[in-house]
Coordinates of C-alpha atoms in Angstrom, one line a residue:
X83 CA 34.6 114.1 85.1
X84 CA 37.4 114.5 83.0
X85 CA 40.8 111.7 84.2
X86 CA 44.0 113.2 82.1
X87 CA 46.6 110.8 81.4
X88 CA 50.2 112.2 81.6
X89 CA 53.2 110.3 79.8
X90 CA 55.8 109.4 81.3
X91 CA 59.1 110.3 79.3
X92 CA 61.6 107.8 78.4
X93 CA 64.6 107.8 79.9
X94 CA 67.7 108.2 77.6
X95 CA 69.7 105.5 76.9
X96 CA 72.9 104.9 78.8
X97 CA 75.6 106.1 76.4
X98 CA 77.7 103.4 76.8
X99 CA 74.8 101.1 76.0
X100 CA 74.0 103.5 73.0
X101 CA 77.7 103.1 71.8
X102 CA 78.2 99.1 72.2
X103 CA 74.8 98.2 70.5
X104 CA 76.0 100.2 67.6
X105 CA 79.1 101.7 64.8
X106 CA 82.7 100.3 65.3
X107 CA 83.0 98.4 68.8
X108 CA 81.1 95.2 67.7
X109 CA 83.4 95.4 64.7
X110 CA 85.9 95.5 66.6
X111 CA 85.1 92.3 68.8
X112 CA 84.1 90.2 65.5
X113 CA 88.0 91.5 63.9
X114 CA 89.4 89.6 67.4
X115 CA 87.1 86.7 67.2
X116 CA 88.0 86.2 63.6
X117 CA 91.8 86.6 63.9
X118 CA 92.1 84.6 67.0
X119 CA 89.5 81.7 65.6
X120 CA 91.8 81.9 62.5
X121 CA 94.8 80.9 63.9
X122 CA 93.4 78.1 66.8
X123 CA 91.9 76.7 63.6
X124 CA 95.2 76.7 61.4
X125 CA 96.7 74.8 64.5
X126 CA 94.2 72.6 65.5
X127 CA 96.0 69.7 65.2
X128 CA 98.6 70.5 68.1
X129 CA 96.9 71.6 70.6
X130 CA 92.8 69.6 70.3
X131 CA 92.6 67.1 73.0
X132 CA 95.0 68.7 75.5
X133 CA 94.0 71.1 77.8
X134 CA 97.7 72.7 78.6
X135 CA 98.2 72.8 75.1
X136 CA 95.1 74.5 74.1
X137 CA 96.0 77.4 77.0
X138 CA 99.3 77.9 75.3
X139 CA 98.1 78.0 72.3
X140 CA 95.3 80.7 72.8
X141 CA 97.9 82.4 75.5
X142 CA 100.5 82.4 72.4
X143 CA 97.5 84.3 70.3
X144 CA 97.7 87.7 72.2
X145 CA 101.2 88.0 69.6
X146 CA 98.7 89.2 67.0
X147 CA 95.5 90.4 69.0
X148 CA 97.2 92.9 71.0
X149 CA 98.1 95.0 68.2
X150 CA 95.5 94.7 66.5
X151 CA 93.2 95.9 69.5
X152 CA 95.5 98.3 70.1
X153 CA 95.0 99.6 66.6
X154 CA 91.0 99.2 66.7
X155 CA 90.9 101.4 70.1
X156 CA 93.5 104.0 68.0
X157 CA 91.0 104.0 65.1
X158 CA 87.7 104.6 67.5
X159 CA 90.4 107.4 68.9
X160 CA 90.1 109.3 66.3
X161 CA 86.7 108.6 65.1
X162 CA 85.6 112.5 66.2
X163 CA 88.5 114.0 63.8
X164 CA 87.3 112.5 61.1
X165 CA 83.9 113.5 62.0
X166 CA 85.6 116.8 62.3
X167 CA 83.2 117.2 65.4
X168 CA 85.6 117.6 68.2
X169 CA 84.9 121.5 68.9
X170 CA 81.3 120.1 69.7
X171 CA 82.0 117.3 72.0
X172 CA 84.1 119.7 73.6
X173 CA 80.9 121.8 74.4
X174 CA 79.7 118.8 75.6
X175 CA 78.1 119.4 79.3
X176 CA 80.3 115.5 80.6
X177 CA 83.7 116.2 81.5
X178 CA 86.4 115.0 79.5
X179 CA 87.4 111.5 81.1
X180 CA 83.8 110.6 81.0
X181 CA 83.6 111.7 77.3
X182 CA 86.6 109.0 76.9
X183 CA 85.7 106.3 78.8
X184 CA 82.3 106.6 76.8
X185 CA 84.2 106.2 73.8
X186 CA 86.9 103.8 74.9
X187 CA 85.0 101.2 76.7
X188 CA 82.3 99.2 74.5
X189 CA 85.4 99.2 72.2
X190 CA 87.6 97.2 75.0
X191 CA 84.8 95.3 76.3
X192 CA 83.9 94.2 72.8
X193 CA 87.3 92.8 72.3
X194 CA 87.4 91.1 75.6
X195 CA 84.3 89.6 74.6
X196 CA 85.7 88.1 71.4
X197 CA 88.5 87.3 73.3
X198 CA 86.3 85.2 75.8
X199 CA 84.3 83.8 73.0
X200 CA 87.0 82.0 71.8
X201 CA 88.4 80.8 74.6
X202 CA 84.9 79.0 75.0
X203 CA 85.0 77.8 71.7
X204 CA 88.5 76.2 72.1
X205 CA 87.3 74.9 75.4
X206 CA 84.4 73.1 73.8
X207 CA 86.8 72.0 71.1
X208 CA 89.2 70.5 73.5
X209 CA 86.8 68.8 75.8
X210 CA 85.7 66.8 73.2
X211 CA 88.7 64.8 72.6
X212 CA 90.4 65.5 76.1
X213 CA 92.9 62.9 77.2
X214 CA 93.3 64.2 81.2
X215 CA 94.3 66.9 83.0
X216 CA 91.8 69.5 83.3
X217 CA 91.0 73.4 81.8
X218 CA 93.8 75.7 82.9
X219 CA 92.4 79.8 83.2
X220 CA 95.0 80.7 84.8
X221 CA 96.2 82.8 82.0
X222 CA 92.5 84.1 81.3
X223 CA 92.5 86.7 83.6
X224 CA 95.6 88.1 82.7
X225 CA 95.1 87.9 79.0
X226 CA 91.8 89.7 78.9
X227 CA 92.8 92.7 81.0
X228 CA 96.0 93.1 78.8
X229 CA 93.6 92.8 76.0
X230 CA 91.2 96.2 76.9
X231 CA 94.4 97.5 78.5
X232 CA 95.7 97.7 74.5
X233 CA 92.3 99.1 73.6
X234 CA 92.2 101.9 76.0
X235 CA 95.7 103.1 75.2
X236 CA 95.2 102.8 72.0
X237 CA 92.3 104.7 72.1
X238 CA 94.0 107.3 73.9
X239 CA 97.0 107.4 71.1
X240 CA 94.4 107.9 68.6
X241 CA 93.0 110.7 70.0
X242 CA 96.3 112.5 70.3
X243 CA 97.6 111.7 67.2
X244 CA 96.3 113.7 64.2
X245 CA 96.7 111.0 61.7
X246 CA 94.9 108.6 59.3
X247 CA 97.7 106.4 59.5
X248 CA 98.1 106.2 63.3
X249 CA 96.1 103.3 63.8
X250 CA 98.1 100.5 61.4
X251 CA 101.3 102.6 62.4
X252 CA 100.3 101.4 66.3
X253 CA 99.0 97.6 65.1
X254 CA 102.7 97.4 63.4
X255 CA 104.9 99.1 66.4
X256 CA 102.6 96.4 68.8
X257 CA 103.5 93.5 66.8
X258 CA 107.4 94.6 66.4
X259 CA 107.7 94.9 70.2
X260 CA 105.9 91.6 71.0
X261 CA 107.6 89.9 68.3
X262 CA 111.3 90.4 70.3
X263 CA 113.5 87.6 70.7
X264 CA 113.4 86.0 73.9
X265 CA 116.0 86.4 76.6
X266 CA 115.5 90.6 76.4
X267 CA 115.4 92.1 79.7
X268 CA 111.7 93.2 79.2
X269 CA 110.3 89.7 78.2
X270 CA 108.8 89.5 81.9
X271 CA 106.5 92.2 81.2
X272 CA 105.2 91.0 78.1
X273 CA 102.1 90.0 78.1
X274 CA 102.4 88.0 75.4
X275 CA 105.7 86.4 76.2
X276 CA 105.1 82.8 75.4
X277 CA 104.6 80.6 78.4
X278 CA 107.1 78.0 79.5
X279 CA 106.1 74.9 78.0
X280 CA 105.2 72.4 81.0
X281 CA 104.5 75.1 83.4
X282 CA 101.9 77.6 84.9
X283 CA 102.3 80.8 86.7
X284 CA 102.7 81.1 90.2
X285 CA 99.1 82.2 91.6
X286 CA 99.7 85.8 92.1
X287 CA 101.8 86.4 88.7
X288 CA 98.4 87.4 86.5
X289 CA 97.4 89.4 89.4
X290 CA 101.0 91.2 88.6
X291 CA 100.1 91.5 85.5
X292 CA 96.8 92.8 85.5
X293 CA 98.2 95.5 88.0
X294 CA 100.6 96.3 85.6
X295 CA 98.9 96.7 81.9
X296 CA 96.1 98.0 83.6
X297 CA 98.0 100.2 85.9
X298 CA 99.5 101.8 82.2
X299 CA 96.1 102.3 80.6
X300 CA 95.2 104.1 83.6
X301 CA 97.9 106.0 84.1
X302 CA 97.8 107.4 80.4
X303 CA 94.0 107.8 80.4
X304 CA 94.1 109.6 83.6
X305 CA 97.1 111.7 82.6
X306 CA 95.2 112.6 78.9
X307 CA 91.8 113.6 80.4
X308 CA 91.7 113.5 83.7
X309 CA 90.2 116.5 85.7
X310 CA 93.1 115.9 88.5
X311 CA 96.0 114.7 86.9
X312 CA 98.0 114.3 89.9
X313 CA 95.9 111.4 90.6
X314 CA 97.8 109.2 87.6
X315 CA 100.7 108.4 89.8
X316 CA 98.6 106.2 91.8
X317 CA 98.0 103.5 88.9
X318 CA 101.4 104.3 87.8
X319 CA 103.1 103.4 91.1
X320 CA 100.9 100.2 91.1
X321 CA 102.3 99.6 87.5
X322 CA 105.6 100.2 88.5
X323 CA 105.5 98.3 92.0
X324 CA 103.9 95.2 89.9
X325 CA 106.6 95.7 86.7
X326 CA 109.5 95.9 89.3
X327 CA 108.3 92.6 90.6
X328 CA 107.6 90.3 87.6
X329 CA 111.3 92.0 85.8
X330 CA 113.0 90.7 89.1
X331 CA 111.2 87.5 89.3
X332 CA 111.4 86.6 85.8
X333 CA 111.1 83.1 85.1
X334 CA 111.3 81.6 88.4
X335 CA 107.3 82.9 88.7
X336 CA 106.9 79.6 86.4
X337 CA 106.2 76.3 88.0
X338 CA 106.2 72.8 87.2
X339 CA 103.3 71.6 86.0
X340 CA 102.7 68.6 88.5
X341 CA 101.2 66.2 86.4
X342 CA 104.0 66.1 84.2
X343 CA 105.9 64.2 87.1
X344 CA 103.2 61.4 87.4
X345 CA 102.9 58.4 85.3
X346 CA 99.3 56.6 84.4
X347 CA 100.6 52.5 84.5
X348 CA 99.2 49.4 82.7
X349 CA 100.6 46.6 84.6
X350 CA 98.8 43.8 83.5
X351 CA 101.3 43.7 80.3
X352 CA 105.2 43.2 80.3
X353 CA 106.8 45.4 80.2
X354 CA 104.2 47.3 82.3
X355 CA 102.8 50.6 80.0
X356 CA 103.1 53.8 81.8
X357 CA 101.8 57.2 79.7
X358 CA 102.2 61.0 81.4
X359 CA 99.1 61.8 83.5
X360 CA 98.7 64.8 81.3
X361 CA 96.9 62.4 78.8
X362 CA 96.3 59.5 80.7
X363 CA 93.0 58.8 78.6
X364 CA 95.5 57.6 76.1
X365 CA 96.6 54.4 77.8
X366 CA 94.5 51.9 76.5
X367 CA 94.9 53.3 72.7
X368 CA 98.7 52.9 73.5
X369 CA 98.4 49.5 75.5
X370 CA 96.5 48.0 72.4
X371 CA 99.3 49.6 69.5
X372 CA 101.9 47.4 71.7
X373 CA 100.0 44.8 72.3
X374 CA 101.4 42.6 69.5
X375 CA 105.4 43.7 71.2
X376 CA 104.0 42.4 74.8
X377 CA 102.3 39.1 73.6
X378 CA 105.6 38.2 72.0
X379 CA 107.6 39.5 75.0
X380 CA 105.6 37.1 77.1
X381 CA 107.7 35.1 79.6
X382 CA 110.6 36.8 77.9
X383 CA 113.0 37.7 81.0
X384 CA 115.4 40.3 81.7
X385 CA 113.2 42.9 80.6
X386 CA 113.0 46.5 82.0
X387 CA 110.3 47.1 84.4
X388 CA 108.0 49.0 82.7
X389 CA 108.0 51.8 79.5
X390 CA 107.4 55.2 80.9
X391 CA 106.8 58.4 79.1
X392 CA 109.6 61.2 80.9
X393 CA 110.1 64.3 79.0
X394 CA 113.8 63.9 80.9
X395 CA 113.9 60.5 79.6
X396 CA 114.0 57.3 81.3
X397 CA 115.4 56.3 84.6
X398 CA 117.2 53.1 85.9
X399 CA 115.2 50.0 84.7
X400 CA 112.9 51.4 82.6
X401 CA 112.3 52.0 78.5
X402 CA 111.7 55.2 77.1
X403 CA 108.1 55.6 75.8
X404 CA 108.2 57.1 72.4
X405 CA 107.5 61.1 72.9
X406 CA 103.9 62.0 71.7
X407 CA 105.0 65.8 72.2
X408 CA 104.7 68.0 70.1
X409 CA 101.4 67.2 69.3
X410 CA 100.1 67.4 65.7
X411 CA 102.3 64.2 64.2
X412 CA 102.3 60.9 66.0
X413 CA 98.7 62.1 68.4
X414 CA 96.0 64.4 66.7
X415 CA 92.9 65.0 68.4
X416 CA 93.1 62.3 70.8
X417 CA 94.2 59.5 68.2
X418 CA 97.7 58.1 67.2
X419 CA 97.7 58.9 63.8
X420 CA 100.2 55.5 63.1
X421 CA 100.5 53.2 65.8
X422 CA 102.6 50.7 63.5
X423 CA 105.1 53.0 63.9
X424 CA 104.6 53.7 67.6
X425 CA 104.9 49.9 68.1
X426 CA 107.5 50.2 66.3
X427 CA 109.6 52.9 68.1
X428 CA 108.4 51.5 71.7
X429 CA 110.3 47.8 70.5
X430 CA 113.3 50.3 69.7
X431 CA 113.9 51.5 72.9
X432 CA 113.9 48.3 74.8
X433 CA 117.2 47.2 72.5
X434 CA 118.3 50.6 72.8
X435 CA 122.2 50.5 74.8
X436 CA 122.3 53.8 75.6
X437 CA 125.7 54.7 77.1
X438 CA 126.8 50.8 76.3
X439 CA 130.5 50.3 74.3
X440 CA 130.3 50.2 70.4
X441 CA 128.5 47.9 69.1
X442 CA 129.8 44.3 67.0
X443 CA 128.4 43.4 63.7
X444 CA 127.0 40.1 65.7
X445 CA 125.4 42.2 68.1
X446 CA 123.8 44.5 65.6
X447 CA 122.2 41.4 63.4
X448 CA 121.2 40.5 67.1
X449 CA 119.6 43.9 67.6
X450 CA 118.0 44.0 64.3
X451 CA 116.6 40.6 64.5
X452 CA 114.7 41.6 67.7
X453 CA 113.5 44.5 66.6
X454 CA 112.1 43.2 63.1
X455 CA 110.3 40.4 65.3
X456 CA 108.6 42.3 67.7
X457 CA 107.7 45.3 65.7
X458 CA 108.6 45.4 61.8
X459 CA 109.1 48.7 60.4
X460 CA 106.7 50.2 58.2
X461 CA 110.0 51.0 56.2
X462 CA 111.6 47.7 55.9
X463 CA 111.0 46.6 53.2
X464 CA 112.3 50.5 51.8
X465 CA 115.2 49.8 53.2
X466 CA 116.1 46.4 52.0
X467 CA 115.6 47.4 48.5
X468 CA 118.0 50.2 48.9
X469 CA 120.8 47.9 50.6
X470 CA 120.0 45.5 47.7
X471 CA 121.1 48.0 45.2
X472 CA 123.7 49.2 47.3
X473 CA 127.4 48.0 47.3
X474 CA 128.7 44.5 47.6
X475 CA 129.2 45.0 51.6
X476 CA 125.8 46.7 51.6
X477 CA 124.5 43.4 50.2
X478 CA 126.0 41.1 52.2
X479 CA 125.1 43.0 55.0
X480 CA 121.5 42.7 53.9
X481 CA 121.8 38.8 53.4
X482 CA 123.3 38.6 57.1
X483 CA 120.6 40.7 58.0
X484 CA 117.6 38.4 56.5
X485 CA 119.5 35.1 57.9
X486 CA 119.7 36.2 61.4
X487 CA 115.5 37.7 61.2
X488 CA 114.1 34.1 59.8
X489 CA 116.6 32.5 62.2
X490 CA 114.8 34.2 65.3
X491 CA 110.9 34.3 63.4
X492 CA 111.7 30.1 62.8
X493 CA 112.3 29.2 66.4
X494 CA 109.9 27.3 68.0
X495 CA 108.3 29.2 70.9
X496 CA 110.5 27.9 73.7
X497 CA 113.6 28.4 72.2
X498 CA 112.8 31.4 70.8
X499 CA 111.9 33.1 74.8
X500 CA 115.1 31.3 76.1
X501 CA 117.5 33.2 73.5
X502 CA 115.3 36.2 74.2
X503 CA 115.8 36.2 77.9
X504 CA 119.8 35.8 77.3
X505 CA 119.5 38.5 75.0
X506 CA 117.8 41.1 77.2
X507 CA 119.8 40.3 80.3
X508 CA 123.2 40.9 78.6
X509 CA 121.6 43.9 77.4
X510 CA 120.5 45.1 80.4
X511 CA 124.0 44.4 81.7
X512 CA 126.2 46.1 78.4
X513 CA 127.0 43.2 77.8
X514 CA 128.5 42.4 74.6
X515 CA 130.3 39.0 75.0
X516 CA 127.3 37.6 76.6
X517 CA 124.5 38.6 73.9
X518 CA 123.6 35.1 71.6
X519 CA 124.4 34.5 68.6
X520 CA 122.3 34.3 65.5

């Protein structure tokens, strides 16, 4: 007895699988994931170690990857007219709108994979070095959609416009209209419109968002090949019900980061040490740079309560922190890059007068003094050799200058607290008559 074995066929690939395994959509997801790595990498430095700062900072990248997937979705657009096989396609036995989407998709989902892949990337980056807070995807969302929003329309541009130079013509248009000053009536719905430093969108404002790029692509897609084209108005009123929101909203969708209102205190030192909560992982690298101010300010009294770190500066009692924003100078990658000079700055503020009457010559040698004590400039000695070769008063400024900084470092350690408790009470009182003498 004879058995006959019959093959089963294959079945044909999907053709979006056939398309995104293969020709210009993974090219088109490594041009995004180069770009965007390029210029998270350039800018390292101000945003590694910070999670809000890392979200703007990839936020702020959709400036240049929005064209640029708009003008890789215009190039795969016309991809058939240079093939110069549109009259078959158009045999083709799919209608046109699934032709399209075909076409358009592995393109946009290859870009918001790059896009993705980066963010991961920056992620892992930040987490290594984090100081507090916490990843913030808000934004995400929002960014990603915008992104294959771009690709789709562009896709559709490029398939309606007969030209070679459509595509970079599209990339440059992009840039020019996300590139507009702010304050322009149509920053709202720009979804590249930098966010407002401190603060994150109200919950449903990349829901908004989403409704409206999306709602665009959507619109225009449907309008181009759709068998029905009626049916466009309905992600067009979605676009415009969403666009007519955010534009009347504006910037009041942006809310105050909450962290940014709490202080992370060391109060085991005096003046206590109080750093934002947004990095409070920092505290003990800060408590040790001003540990050689508070050992001296020991017993000292008349001090303010505590240093704190307010971005509206300090309130009644209290010494302003020096400001570790923007990041990239004084704090890279988790570190203080010279915490001499923090110290330095820190000792500053607590003889700073702020709103107190003009200052005397005695008082300034006071000030001076202090501050060379408890925290000596890493430029001092610059700047004596400068007065020294300066003019006569320049010099004997400097002399006065020297005399009243050995007078205080030559004090025994007694004496020395008691004149600094007179001279930090009169300060904190603006009180000139009342400041020693040196």
């Amino acid at each position: 007895m004879t058995t006959t074995v019959t093959a089963t066929p294959k079945a044909a690939p999907h053709p979006l699988r056939a398309e995104a395994l293969r020709g210009f959509p993974p090219l088109a997801g490594a041009a995004v994931i180069v770009l965007t790595a390029v210029l998270m990498i350039a800018t390292a430095r101000e945003w590694q170690g910070n999670w809000a700062e890392t979200a703007d900072q990839l936020h702020d990248s959709l400036l240049m990857t929005l064209p640029v997937a708009a003008a890789a979705g215009c190039w795969h657009g016309g991809r058939e007219r240079r093939r110069r096989t549109e009259e078959l396609w158009s045999t083709a036995v799919r209608p046109p709108l699934t032709r399209l989407l075909a076409h358009a998709v592995p393109v946009a989902l290859w870009v918001a994979a790059g896009h993705l892949l980066v963010i991961a990337g920056a992620a892992v980056a930040t987490w290594w070095y984090a100081l507090g807070d916490h990843p913030h995807l808000i934004l995400v969302p929002g960014d990603t959609i915008a992104l294959m929003a771009a690709t789709v329309v562009g896709h559709v541009v490029g398939r309606t416009v007969p030209s070679l130079l459509a595509a970079p013509l599209l990339g440059v248009a992009g840039f020019a209209g996300l590139a507009l000053p702010e304050g322009n009536g149509v920053q709202p719905l720009d979804p590249a419109s930098f966010a407002v430093k401190g603060s994150w969108p109200a919950w449903w404002q990349p829901l908004a968002m989403i409704a409206w790029t999306l709602g665009l692509a959507l619109t225009l897609t449907l309008a181009y090949a759709g068998r029905r084209r009626a049916i466009a108005l309905l992600p067009l009123a979605a676009a415009l019900t969403a666009g007519a929101l955010l534009a009347q909203v504006g910037d009041a969708t942006w809310r105050p980061d909450p962290l940014l209102r709490r202080q992370v205190c060391d109060t085991s030192t005096t003046p206590a040490i109080c750093v934002n909560a947004q990095y409070g992982r920092l505290l003990p690298q800060v408590t040790t740079a001003l540990s050689g101010v508070t050992g001296k300010l020991r017993g000292v009294q008349g001090l303010p309560t505590r240093w704190a770190d307010r971005e509206n500066g300090p309130r009644s009692g209290e010494a302003q922190l020096p400001i570790l924003t923007p990041f990239g100078w004084s704090l890279v990658r988790g570190r203080l890059t010279r915490p001499d000079r923090y110290a330095w700055e820190a000792a500053a503020a607590l003889s700073d007068r702020g709103q107190c009457k003009r200052l005397s010559e005695r008082v300034s040698l006071a000030d001076g003094a202090v501050l060379t004590y408890l925290a000596p400039s890493p430029d001092q000695s610059d700047y004596d050799a400068v007065m020294a070769k300066g003019s006569a008063t320049d010099r004997a400024h400097l002399r006065a200058s020297q005399a009243a900084r050995a007078k205080l470092a030559g004090m025994d350690e007694q004496r020395r607290r008691t004149w600094l408790s007179a001279y930090f009470t009169a300060r904190a009182a603006c009180d000139d008559k009342a400041v020693p003498s040196l």
